[in-house]
Amino acid sequence: MTATVTRPGEGASPRVLRRVLTVLVLSQALGGAGMAAGITVGALLAEDLLGSTGLAGLPTALFTAGAALGAALIGRVSQRLGRRPGLALGHGIAALGSTGVVAAAAGQWAGLLLVSLFVYGAGTATGLLARYAGADLAPPERRGRATGTVLLATTLGAVAGPNLVGPTGVLAHAYGIPRLAGPFLLAALAYTAAGLVLLVWLRPDPLFLARLQPPHDATAAPVPVPEDTATPTSSAPRPPERFSPGVVTGATVMITAQLVMIAVMTMTPLHMTGHGHSTQAAGFVIALHVGAMFLPSPLSGLLADRIGRLPVAAASGAVLLSAGVLAGLAPPDSVPLLACALVLLGVGWNLALVSGTALITDAAPADSRASVQGLADVGMSLAGATGGMASGLVVAGGGYPLLAMAAGTLAVAVIPAVALRGASGVRR
């Protein structure tokens, strides 16, 4: 069987693009459930084992630091071997880390918990890097929407995951495992399934098809490409354009939004449970937040394609500021206000991620794209690790409202300024 690749700038044939997006959507739905485990109960599990609120941000710091290593590894594997083995490897590593977390909780081994959370972080990197695979074959004027489609698929699992804290906790308790480890049982199964979906069905490889687009004029005929192509036949790759305006602007927008979002999100469950709310209530708020992180993706992609990447990036800073202000001012006993703040936090992050992804994909050539994208996500993961670690210290020293307000102020100070400055050097 063959797939048709059209001339440069037009992306792959609609049939091939639909097939690639369908496989990515299925794997992302599964992977989203795995990702939600660490977001929802990671900090609570660490507080239980480590006995310190000041160290409760350590799990988020560890799995986002692991995501940084995972992004670099997956980017390099994808650059050499394609998206399929790179993304499948990431899901497999995440499943291994999830299993380790369950074992650590069962044995009350704090050291194994920390190591396993670091390994588990590769799943977060994998889930986010899949958005680039969605954009590989899309024409430039539809890259935002293709990215949004893949991110939207994460919503199903990511929203269901936090709401399964109770049932998975009951299942874990039935086997003598602490209830907080229950979501990681789900994560191990979900990541394993996501990896298998990619290994079996992500053919042809979208990154290799993007490289094989022929450099001929607009009147040239499409080029048939074998579906099981294992290696690219394009010329030697050019050095990655790491410092082009589009790459730098897109990466800065995503990195700032990631730091702000991780810092506030990590401490919200602890803030709620510390004021008498149940873990199920905290899980519900986080479920709404995670839904807001991914559910607006098609609209964010449409806006990025229609009105431009940079205006959407600038708007994300304002939305993140409003989230921080509302979270800081919300009474601790008000679940609805905290939920609204976390929803705004997710929407602002989504606007930044989709616009930043489109900026980087526009600027990075196909033959070095995976490496450039991997480096950008390394920066995101390191920013998340910084936000996760600092959030516990800030809350321990100054309280949750201070953290939320400071995070929102940082977002509005950096993101719109970077987007406006990049307007002179980035082609919309």
mmCIF file of N, CA and C in Angstrom, residues 71-80 83 129 132 207 211 237-242 247 360 364-378:
data_model
loop_
_atom_site.group_PDB
_atom_site.id
_atom_site.type_symbol
_atom_site.label_atom_id
_atom_site.label_comp_id
_atom_site.label_asym_id
_atom_site.label_seq_id
_atom_site.Cartn_x
_atom_site.Cartn_y
_atom_site.Cartn_z
ATOM 1 N N ALA A 71 12.013 14.311 26.953
ATOM 2 C CA ALA A 71 11.856 15.109 25.734
ATOM 3 C C ALA A 71 13.120 15.076 24.898
ATOM 4 N N ALA A 72 14.279 15.182 25.561
ATOM 5 C CA ALA A 72 15.543 15.128 24.822
ATOM 6 C C ALA A 72 15.738 13.759 24.184
ATOM 7 N N LEU A 73 15.467 12.699 24.950
ATOM 8 C CA LEU A 73 15.646 11.336 24.433
ATOM 9 C C LEU A 73 14.682 11.043 23.295
ATOM 10 N N ILE A 74 13.409 11.371 23.497
ATOM 11 C CA ILE A 74 12.411 11.094 22.460
ATOM 12 C C ILE A 74 12.672 11.923 21.217
ATOM 13 N N GLY A 75 13.117 13.185 21.407
ATOM 14 C CA GLY A 75 13.457 14.016 20.259
ATOM 15 C C GLY A 75 14.577 13.416 19.434
ATOM 16 N N ARG A 76 15.610 12.893 20.117
ATOM 17 C CA ARG A 76 16.747 12.303 19.398
ATOM 18 C C ARG A 76 16.354 10.999 18.706
ATOM 19 N N VAL A 77 15.581 10.153 19.412
ATOM 20 C CA VAL A 77 15.143 8.900 18.800
ATOM 21 C C VAL A 77 14.251 9.183 17.595
ATOM 22 N N SER A 78 13.336 10.155 17.742
ATOM 23 C CA SER A 78 12.443 10.492 16.636
ATOM 24 C C SER A 78 13.211 11.061 15.454
ATOM 25 N N GLN A 79 14.234 11.868 15.733
ATOM 26 C CA GLN A 79 15.036 12.451 14.666
ATOM 27 C C GLN A 79 15.703 11.365 13.824
ATOM 28 N N ARG A 80 16.157 10.304 14.492
ATOM 29 C CA ARG A 80 16.884 9.234 13.803
ATOM 30 C C ARG A 80 15.965 8.142 13.271
ATOM 31 N N ARG A 83 8.811 9.208 14.412
ATOM 32 C CA ARG A 83 7.912 9.468 15.532
ATOM 33 C C ARG A 83 7.437 8.179 16.195
ATOM 34 N N LEU A 129 4.801 15.756 23.210
ATOM 35 C CA LEU A 129 5.527 15.687 21.938
ATOM 36 C C LEU A 129 4.663 15.136 20.813
ATOM 37 N N TYR A 132 3.369 17.499 18.033
ATOM 38 C CA TYR A 132 4.202 17.829 16.884
ATOM 39 C C TYR A 132 3.971 16.837 15.744
ATOM 40 N N LEU A 207 6.786 11.956 10.439
ATOM 41 C CA LEU A 207 7.994 12.773 10.308
ATOM 42 C C LEU A 207 8.743 12.440 9.028
ATOM 43 N N ARG A 211 9.566 14.800 5.626
ATOM 44 C CA ARG A 211 10.888 14.981 5.011
ATOM 45 C C ARG A 211 10.890 14.616 3.529
ATOM 46 N N PRO A 237 20.588 16.260 6.636
ATOM 47 C CA PRO A 237 19.885 17.312 7.356
ATOM 48 C C PRO A 237 20.733 18.549 7.581
ATOM 49 N N ARG A 238 20.045 19.692 7.569
ATOM 50 C CA ARG A 238 20.712 20.950 7.891
ATOM 51 C C ARG A 238 20.800 21.095 9.397
ATOM 52 N N PRO A 239 21.702 21.930 9.899
ATOM 53 C CA PRO A 239 21.734 22.177 11.332
ATOM 54 C C PRO A 239 20.412 22.781 11.799
ATOM 55 N N PRO A 240 19.911 22.389 12.972
ATOM 56 C CA PRO A 240 18.643 22.933 13.450
ATOM 57 C C PRO A 240 18.705 24.447 13.604
ATOM 58 N N GLU A 241 17.614 25.112 13.233
ATOM 59 C CA GLU A 241 17.549 26.560 13.372
ATOM 60 C C GLU A 241 17.077 26.889 14.785
ATOM 61 N N ARG A 242 17.975 26.655 15.768
ATOM 62 C CA ARG A 242 17.580 26.775 17.160
ATOM 63 C C ARG A 242 17.282 28.208 17.570
ATOM 64 N N VAL A 247 11.395 30.037 16.606
ATOM 65 C CA VAL A 247 11.734 29.027 17.602
ATOM 66 C C VAL A 247 11.897 29.657 18.981
ATOM 67 N N ILE A 360 7.003 27.244 16.464
ATOM 68 C CA ILE A 360 8.205 26.411 16.320
ATOM 69 C C ILE A 360 8.123 25.545 15.076
ATOM 70 N N ALA A 364 10.978 25.611 12.132
ATOM 71 C CA ALA A 364 11.955 24.515 12.077
ATOM 72 C C ALA A 364 11.799 23.715 10.790
ATOM 73 N N PRO A 365 12.887 23.503 10.024
ATOM 74 C CA PRO A 365 12.809 22.696 8.809
ATOM 75 C C PRO A 365 12.515 21.238 9.133
ATOM 76 N N ALA A 366 11.886 20.539 8.195
ATOM 77 C CA ALA A 366 11.450 19.162 8.443
ATOM 78 C C ALA A 366 12.613 18.243 8.784
ATOM 79 N N ASP A 367 13.793 18.478 8.186
ATOM 80 C CA ASP A 367 14.894 17.539 8.392
ATOM 81 C C ASP A 367 15.626 17.744 9.715
ATOM 82 N N SER A 368 15.254 18.754 10.493
ATOM 83 C CA SER A 368 15.817 18.906 11.834
ATOM 84 C C SER A 368 14.725 19.229 12.851
ATOM 85 N N ARG A 369 13.493 19.042 12.449
ATOM 86 C CA ARG A 369 12.351 19.490 13.253
ATOM 87 C C ARG A 369 12.266 18.770 14.588
ATOM 88 N N ALA A 370 12.432 17.460 14.602
ATOM 89 C CA ALA A 370 12.244 16.712 15.844
ATOM 90 C C ALA A 370 13.240 17.136 16.910
ATOM 91 N N SER A 371 14.488 17.388 16.513
ATOM 92 C CA SER A 371 15.493 17.818 17.484
ATOM 93 C C SER A 371 15.165 19.187 18.058
ATOM 94 N N VAL A 372 14.775 20.113 17.192
ATOM 95 C CA VAL A 372 14.424 21.454 17.649
ATOM 96 C C VAL A 372 13.224 21.392 18.595
ATOM 97 N N GLN A 373 12.206 20.627 18.229
ATOM 98 C CA GLN A 373 11.010 20.510 19.065
ATOM 99 C C GLN A 373 11.332 19.845 20.397
ATOM 100 N N GLY A 374 12.208 18.832 20.357
ATOM 101 C CA GLY A 374 12.604 18.181 21.598
ATOM 102 C C GLY A 374 13.307 19.133 22.543
ATOM 103 N N LEU A 375 14.171 19.991 21.996
ATOM 104 C CA LEU A 375 14.864 20.968 22.833
ATOM 105 C C LEU A 375 13.888 21.965 23.449
ATOM 106 N N ALA A 376 12.904 22.385 22.673
ATOM 107 C CA ALA A 376 11.904 23.306 23.216
ATOM 108 C C ALA A 376 11.151 22.665 24.379
ATOM 109 N N ASP A 377 10.814 21.392 24.241
ATOM 110 C CA ASP A 377 10.088 20.720 25.311
ATOM 111 C C ASP A 377 10.976 20.382 26.503
ATOM 112 N N VAL A 378 12.288 20.255 26.268
ATOM 113 C CA VAL A 378 13.215 20.144 27.399
ATOM 114 C C VAL A 378 13.117 21.405 28.255
#
